[in-house]
Coordinates of C-alpha atoms and ligand atoms in Angstrom, one line a residue:
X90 CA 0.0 0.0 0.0
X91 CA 1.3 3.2 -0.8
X92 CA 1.7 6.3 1.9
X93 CA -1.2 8.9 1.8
X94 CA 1.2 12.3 1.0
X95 CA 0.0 15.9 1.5
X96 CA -1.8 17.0 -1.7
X97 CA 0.7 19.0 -3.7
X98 CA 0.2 22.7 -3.0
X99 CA -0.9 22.8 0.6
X100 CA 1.0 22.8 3.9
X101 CA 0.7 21.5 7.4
X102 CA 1.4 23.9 10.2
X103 CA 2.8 23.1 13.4
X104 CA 2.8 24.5 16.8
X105 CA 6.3 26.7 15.7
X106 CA 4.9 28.5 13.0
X107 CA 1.4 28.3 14.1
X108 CA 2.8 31.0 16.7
X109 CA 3.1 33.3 13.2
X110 CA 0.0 32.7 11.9
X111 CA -1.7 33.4 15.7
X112 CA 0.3 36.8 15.7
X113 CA -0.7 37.8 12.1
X114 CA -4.3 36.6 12.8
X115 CA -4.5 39.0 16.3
X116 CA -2.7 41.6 14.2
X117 CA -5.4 41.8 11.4
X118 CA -7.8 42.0 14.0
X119 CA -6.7 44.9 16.1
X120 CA -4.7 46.6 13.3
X121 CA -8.2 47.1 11.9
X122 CA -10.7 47.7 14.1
X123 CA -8.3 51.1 14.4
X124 CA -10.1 52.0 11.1
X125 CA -13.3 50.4 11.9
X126 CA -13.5 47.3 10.8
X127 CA -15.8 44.1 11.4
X128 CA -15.4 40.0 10.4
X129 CA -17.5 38.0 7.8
X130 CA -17.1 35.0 7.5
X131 CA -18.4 33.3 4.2
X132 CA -18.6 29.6 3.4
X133 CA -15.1 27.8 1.5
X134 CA -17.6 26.9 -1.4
X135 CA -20.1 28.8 -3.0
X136 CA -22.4 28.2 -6.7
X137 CA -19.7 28.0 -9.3
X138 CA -21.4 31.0 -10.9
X139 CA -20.7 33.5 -8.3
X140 CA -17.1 33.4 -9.4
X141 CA -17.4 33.4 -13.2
X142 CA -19.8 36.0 -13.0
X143 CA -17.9 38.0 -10.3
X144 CA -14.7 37.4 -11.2
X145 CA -15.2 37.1 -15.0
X146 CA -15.0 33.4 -17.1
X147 CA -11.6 34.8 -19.1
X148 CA -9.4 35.1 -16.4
X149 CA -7.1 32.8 -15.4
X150 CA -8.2 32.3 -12.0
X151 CA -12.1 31.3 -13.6
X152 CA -10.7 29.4 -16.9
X153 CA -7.8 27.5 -15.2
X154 CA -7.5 27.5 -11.7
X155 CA -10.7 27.1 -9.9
X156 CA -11.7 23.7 -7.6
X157 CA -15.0 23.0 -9.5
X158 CA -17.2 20.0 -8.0
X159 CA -21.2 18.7 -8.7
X160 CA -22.5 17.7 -5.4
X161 CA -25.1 15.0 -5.0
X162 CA -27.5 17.1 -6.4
X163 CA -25.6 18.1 -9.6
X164 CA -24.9 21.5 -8.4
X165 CA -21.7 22.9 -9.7
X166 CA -19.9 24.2 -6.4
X167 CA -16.4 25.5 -6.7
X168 CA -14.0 26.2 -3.7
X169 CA -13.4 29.9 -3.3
X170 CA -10.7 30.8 -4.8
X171 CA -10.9 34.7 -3.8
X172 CA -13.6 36.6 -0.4
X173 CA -14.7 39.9 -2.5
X174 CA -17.3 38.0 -4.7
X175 CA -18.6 35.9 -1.9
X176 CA -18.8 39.2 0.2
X177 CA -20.8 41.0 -2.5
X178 CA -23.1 38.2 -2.6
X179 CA -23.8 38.0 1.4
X180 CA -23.9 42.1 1.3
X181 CA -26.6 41.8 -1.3
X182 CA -28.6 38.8 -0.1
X183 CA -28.2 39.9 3.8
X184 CA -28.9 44.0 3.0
X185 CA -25.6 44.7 5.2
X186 CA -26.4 48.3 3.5
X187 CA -29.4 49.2 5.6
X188 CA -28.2 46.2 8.4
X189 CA -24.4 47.2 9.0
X190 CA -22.4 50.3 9.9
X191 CA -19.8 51.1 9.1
X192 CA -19.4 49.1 6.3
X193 CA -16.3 48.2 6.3
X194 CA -15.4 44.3 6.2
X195 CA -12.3 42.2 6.7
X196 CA -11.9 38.4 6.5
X197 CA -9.5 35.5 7.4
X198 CA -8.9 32.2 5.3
X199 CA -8.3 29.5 3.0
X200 CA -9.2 30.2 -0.9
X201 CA -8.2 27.6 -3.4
X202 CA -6.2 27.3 -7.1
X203 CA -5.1 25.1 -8.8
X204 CA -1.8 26.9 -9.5
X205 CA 1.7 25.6 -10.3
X206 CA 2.9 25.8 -6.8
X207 CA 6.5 27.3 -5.9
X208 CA 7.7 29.5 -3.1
X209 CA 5.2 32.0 -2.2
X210 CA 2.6 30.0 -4.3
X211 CA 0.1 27.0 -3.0
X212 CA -3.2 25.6 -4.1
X213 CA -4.6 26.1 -0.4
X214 CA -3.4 29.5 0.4
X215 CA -4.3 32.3 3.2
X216 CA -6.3 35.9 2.5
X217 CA -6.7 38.1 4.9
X218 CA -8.8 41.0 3.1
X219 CA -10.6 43.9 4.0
X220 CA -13.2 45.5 1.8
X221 CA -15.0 49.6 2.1
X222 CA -18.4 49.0 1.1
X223 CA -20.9 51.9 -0.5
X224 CA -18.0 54.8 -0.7
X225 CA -17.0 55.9 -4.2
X226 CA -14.7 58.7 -3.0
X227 CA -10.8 58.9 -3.8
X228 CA -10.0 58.9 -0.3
X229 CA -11.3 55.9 0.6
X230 CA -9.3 54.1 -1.8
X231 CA -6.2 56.2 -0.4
X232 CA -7.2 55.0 3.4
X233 CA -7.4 51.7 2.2
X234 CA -3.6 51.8 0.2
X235 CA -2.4 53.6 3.3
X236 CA -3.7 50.9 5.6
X237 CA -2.4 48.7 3.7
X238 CA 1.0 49.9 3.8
X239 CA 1.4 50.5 7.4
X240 CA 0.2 47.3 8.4
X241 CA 3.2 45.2 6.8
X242 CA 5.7 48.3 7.9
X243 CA 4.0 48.1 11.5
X244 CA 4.9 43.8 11.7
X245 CA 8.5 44.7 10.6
X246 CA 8.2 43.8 6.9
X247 CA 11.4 45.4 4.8
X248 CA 12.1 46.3 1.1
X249 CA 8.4 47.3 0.3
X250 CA 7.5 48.8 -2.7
X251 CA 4.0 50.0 -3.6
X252 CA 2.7 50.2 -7.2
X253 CA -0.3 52.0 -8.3
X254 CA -2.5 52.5 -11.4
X255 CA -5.8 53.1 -13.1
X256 CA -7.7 50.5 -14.8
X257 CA -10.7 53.2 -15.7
X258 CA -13.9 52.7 -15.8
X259 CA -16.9 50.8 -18.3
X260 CA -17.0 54.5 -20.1
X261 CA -13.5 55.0 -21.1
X262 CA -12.2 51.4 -20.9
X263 CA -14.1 50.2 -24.3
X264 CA -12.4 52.7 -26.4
X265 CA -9.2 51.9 -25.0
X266 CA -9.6 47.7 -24.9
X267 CA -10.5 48.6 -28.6
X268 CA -7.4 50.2 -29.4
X269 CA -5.4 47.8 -27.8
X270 CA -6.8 44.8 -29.3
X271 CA -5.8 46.4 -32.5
X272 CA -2.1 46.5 -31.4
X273 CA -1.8 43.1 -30.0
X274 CA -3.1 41.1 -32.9
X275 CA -0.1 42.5 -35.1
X276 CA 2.5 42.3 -32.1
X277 CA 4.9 39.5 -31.5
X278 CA 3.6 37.5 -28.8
X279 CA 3.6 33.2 -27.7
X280 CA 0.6 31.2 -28.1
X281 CA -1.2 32.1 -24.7
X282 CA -1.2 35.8 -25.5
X283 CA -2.1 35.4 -28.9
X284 CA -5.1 33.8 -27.9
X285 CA -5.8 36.7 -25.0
X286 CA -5.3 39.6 -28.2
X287 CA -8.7 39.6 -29.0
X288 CA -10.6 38.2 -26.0
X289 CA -9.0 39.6 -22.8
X290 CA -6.0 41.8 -24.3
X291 CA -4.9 43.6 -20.6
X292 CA -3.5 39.8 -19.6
X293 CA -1.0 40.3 -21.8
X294 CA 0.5 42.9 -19.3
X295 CA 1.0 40.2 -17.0
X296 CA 2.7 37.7 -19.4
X297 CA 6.3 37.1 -18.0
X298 CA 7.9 36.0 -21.1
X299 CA 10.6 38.3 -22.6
X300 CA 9.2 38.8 -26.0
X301 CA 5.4 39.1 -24.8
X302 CA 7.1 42.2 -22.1
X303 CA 8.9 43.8 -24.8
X304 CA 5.9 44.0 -27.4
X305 CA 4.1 45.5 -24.6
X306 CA 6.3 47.9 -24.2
X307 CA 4.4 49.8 -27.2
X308 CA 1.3 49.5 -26.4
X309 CA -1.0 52.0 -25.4
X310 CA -1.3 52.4 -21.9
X311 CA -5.2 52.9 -19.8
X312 CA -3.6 55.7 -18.0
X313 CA -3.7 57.7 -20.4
X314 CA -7.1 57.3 -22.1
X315 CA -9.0 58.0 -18.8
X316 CA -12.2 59.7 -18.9
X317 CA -12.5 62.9 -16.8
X318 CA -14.1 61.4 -14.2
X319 CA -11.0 58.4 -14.2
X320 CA -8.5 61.1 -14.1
X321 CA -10.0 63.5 -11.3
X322 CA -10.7 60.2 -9.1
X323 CA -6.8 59.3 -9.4
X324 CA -5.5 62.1 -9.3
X325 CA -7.4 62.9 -6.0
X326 CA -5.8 58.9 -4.5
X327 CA -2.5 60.5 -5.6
X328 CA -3.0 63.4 -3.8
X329 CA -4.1 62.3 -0.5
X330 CA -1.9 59.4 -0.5
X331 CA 0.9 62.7 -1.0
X332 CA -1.4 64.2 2.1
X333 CA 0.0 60.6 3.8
X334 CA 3.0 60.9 3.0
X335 CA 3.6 57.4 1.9
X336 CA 5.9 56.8 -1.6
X337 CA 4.5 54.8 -4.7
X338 CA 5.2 54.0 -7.8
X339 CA 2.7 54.7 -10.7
X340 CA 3.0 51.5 -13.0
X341 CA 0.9 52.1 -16.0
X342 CA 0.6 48.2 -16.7
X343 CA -0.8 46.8 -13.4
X344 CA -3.5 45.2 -15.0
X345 CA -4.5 42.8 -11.9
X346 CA -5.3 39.3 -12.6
X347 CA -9.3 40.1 -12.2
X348 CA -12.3 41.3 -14.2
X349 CA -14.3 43.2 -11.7
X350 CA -11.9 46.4 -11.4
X351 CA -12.4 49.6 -11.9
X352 CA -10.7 52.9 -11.2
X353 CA -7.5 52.3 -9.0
X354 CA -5.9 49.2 -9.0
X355 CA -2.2 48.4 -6.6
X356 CA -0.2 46.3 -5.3
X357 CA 2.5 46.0 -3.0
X358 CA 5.3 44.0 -3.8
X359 CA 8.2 42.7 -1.5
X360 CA 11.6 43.3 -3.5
X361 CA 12.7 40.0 -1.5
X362 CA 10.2 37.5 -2.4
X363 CA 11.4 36.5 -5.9
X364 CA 8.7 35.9 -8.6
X365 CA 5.9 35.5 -6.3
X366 CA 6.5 39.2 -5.1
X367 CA 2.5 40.1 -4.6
X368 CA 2.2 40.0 -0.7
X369 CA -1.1 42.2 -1.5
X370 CA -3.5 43.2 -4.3
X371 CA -6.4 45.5 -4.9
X372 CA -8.6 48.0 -6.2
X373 CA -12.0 49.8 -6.5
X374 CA -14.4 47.4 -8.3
X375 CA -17.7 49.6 -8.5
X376 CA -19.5 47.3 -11.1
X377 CA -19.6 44.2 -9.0
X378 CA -22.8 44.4 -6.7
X379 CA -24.9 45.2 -10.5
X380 CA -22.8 42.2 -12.1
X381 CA -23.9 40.0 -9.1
X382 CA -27.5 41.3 -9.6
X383 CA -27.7 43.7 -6.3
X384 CA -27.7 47.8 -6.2
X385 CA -25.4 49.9 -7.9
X386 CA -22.7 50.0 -5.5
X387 CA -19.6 51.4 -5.6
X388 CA -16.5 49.3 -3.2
X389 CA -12.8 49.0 -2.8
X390 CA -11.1 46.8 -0.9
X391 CA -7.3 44.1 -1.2
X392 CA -6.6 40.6 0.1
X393 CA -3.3 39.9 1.3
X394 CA -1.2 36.5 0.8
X395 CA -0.5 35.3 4.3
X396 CA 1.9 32.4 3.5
X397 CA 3.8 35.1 1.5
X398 CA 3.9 37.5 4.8
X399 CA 4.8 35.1 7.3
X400 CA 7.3 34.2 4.9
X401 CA 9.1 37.9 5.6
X402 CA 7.6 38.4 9.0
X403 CA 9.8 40.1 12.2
X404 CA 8.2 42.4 14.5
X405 CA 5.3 43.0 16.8
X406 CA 3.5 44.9 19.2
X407 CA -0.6 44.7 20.5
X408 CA -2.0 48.2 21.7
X409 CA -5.3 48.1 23.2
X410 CA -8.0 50.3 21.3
X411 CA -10.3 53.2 21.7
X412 CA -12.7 54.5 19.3
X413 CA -12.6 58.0 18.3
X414 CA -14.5 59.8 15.8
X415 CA -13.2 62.9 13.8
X416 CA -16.4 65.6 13.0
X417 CA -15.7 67.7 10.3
X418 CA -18.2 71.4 10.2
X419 CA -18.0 71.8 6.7
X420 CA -16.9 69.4 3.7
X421 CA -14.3 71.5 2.8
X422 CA -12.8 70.5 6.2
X423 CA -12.4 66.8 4.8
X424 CA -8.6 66.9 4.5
X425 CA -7.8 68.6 7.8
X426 CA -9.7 65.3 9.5
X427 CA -7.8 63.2 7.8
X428 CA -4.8 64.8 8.6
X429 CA -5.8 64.3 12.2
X430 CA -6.7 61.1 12.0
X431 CA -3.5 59.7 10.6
X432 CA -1.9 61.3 13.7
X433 CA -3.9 58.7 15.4
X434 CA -4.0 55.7 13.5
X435 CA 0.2 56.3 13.1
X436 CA 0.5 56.8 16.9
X437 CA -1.1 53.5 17.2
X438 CA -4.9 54.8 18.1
X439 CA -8.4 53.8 16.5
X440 CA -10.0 56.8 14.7
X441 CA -12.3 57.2 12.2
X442 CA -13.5 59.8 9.5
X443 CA -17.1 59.8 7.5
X444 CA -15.8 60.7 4.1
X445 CA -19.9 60.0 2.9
X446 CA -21.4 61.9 5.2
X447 CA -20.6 65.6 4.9
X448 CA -22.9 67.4 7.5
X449 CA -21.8 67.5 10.7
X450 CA -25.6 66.0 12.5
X451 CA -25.1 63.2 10.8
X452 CA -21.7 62.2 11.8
X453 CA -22.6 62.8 15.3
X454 CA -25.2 59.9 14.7
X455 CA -23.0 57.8 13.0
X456 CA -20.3 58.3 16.3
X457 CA -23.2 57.2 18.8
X458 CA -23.8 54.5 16.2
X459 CA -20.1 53.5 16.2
X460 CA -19.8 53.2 19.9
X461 CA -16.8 56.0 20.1
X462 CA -15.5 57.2 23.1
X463 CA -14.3 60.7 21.6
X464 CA -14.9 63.2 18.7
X465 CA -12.4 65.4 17.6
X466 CA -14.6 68.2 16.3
X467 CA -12.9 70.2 13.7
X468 CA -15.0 73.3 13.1
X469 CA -14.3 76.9 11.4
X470 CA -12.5 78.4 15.1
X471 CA -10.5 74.8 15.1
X472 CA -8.9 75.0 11.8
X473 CA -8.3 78.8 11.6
X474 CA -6.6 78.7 15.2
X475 CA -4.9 75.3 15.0
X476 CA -7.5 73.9 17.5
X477 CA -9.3 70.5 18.3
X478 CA -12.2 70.0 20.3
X479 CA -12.8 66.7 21.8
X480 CA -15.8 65.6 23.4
X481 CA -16.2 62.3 25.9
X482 CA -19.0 60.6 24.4
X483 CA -20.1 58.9 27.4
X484 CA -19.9 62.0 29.8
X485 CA -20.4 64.8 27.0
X486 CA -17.3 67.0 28.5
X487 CA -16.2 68.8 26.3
X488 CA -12.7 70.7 25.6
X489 CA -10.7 72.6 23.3
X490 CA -6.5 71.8 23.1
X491 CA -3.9 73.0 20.7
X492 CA -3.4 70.7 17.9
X493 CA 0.6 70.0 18.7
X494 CA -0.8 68.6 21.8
X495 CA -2.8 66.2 20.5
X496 CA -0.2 63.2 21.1
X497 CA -0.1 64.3 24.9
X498 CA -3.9 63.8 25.3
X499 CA -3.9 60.7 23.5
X500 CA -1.0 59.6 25.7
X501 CA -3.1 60.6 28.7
X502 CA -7.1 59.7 27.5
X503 CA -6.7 56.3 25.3
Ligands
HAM892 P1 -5.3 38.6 -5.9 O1 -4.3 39.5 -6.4 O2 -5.8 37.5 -6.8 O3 -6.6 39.5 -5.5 O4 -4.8 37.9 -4.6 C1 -4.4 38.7 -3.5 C2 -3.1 38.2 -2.9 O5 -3.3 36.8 -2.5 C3 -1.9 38.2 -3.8 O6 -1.3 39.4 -3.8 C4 -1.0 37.1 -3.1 O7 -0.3 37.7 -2.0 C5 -2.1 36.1 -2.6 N1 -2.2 34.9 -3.5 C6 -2.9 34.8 -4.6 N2 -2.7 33.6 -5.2 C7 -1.9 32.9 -4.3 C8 -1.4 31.6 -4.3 N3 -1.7 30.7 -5.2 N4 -0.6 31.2 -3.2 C9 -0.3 32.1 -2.3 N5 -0.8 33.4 -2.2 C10 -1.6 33.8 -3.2 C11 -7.7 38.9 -4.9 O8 -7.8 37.8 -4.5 C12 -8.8 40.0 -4.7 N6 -10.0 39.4 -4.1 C13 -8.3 41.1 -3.9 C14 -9.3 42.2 -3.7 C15 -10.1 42.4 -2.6 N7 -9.7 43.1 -4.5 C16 -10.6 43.9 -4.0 N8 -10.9 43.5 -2.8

């Protein structure tokens, strides 16, 4: 009798590295509920259909790579191979948009390909993934990329570098898909990309064969056929992710492997991971809740490898959290709360700002909704004289402090 083995592509974890994985698990968890935050939890398998419709039936993931099964009833079932189409489909069928607030979603587990595996690359591999629900605005996006990036640099993770792009939108990207069929069917290219010319031509940008990269080299680029509303929307990422002060590179063929994008797209790579280099990958994908048959709702959101982070991981530390809400007067105001609020979530305390609510009454409901202990209120007085006003939620003192000393009252109230 032969010895049952471990099915190629997975891994068993033991009690050393399981130590890791409880660390990046506990990480997740408080790292995010500084932004606001909640779990789902979705089931491993879901209708096949969720994914080809979600994720679109020419990508790889859908053509190639999915665990597809008929259960005893001849239902096609496939093992998720990717959270954000299951977690459209339990927003829509549950109503988390009147249910939840804030909507704002992250996730912990397996997904499943059948991928050729190598370092950094299994067939049962980790996500953890966090997704903004009903906010189409810029900053939301740069929130997300700036989350993103401070989580790995907060568990000690080294040589990160963070590549951004625009994928537009379903009224500019026609035009340009058009165009670049056009170009690809005369390029040079192998067999797999010659077949992807005229049905899915932006996989080509992902093709790591020397001649395949070099053709692409001439081709047109999304970037720059944006539509207005495209270019403000990205320019308005690249600003406030300036506002963040966080580096990035614009990388005009970031394609992601995934139908369902729209608007940004990024990724942040580890220099030190070899070809697997994607610890994590994301975008805005407003088209997905329509596609899946629920309201027009716009979303962003990334899923991280975990196998490829605890493959770099160092450092930690586990503050305890307290909520805080910053209240902006007037809409104009948005940019000085965020300001503040990065002072917060970079000194290692929970805040949060209502980018889609602009008048001030209805941020103070969504604070008593949240649960927060403080608001920072930022009105016309505060941001001509450099001033905060924070008010106790539970005991509704109020006071007003310079702005340089905000680190000393967080120091002494959270
Ligand atoms: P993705 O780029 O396909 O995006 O996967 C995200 C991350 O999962 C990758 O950057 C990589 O770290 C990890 N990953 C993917 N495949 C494997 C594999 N075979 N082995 C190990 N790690 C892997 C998504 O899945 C989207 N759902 C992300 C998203 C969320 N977009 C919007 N919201």
């Amino acid at each position: 009798m032969t010895d049952i083995k471990l099915p190629k592509g997975t891994k068993d974890l033991f009690p050393k590295e399981i130590e890791k994985w409880h660390f990046l698990e506990d990480k997740i968890k408080e790292f995010y509920s500084r932004f606001m935050y909640q779990e789902v939890r979705t089931p491993i398998f879901e209708h096949s259909e969720l994914f080809s419709r979600g994720i679109g039936s020419e990508t790889e993931v859908v053509s190639k790579e999915m665990y597809t099964f008929e259960d005893k009833a001849k239902r096609s079932l496939t093992l998720r191979p990717e959270n954000t189409a299951s977690l459209v489909r339990a927003a829509i069928e549950h109503n988390f948009i009147e249910e939840i607030y804030p909507l704002r979603f992250y996730y912990i587990g397996p997904m499943f390909r059948y991928d050729k595996p190598q370092k950094g690359r299994y067939r049962q591999f980790h996500q953890f993934g966090v997704e903004i629900l009903a906010d189409d605005s810029a900053q939301a996006d740069a929130e997300l990329i700036f989350s993103a990036n401070k989580f790995l640099d907060e568990i000690g993770i080294k040589g990160l570098k963070l590549l951004i792009n625009s994928v537009g939108c379903k009224k500019c990207r026609p035009a340009y898909l058009k165009a670049l069929r056009k170009v690809a069917k005369k390029a040079e290219l192998c067999n797999d990309c010659k077949g992807k010319a005229e049905k899915n031509p932006l996989r080509i940008f992902d093709c790591k064969q020397q001649n395949c990269k070099k053709s692409t080299e001439k081709f047109p680029r999304m970037l720059d056929s944006l539509c207005e509303e495209c270019t403000t929307h990205f320019d308005l990422v690249k600003e406030t992710l300036d506002g963040f002060g966080i580096k990035y590179t614009i990388d005009t063929t970031l394609v992601r492997g995934l139908d369902y994008y729209t608007k940004t797209a990024f990724e942040i790579v580890s220099e030190e991971l070899g070809a697997q280099d994607a610890l994590l990958g994301g975008g805005r994908y407003d088209g997905l809740f329509k596609e899946l048959g629920g309201p027009d709702i716009a979303a962003v959101g990334f899923a991280a490898g975990m196998e490829r982070i605890i493959l770099n991981l160092s450092d930690y530390h586990k503050p305890k959290i307290k909520k805080t809400i910053i209240i902006y007067q007037q809409p104009q105001f948005i940019k000085e709360a965020i300001k503040i609020a990065q002072k917060f979530w970079e000194n290692g305390y929970g805040a949060f700002v209502e980018y889609s609510q602009k008048k001030m009454k209805k941020q103070f409901q969504r604070a008593n909704k949240l649960g927060a202990d403080f608001a920072v209120i930022l009105g016309e007085d505060e941001v001509k004289n450099n001033h905060l006003t924070i008010k106790d939620m539970k005991s509704r003192e109020q006071k007003t402090i310079q702005t340089r000393d905000l680190q000393k009252w967080q120091k002494e109230y959270l």
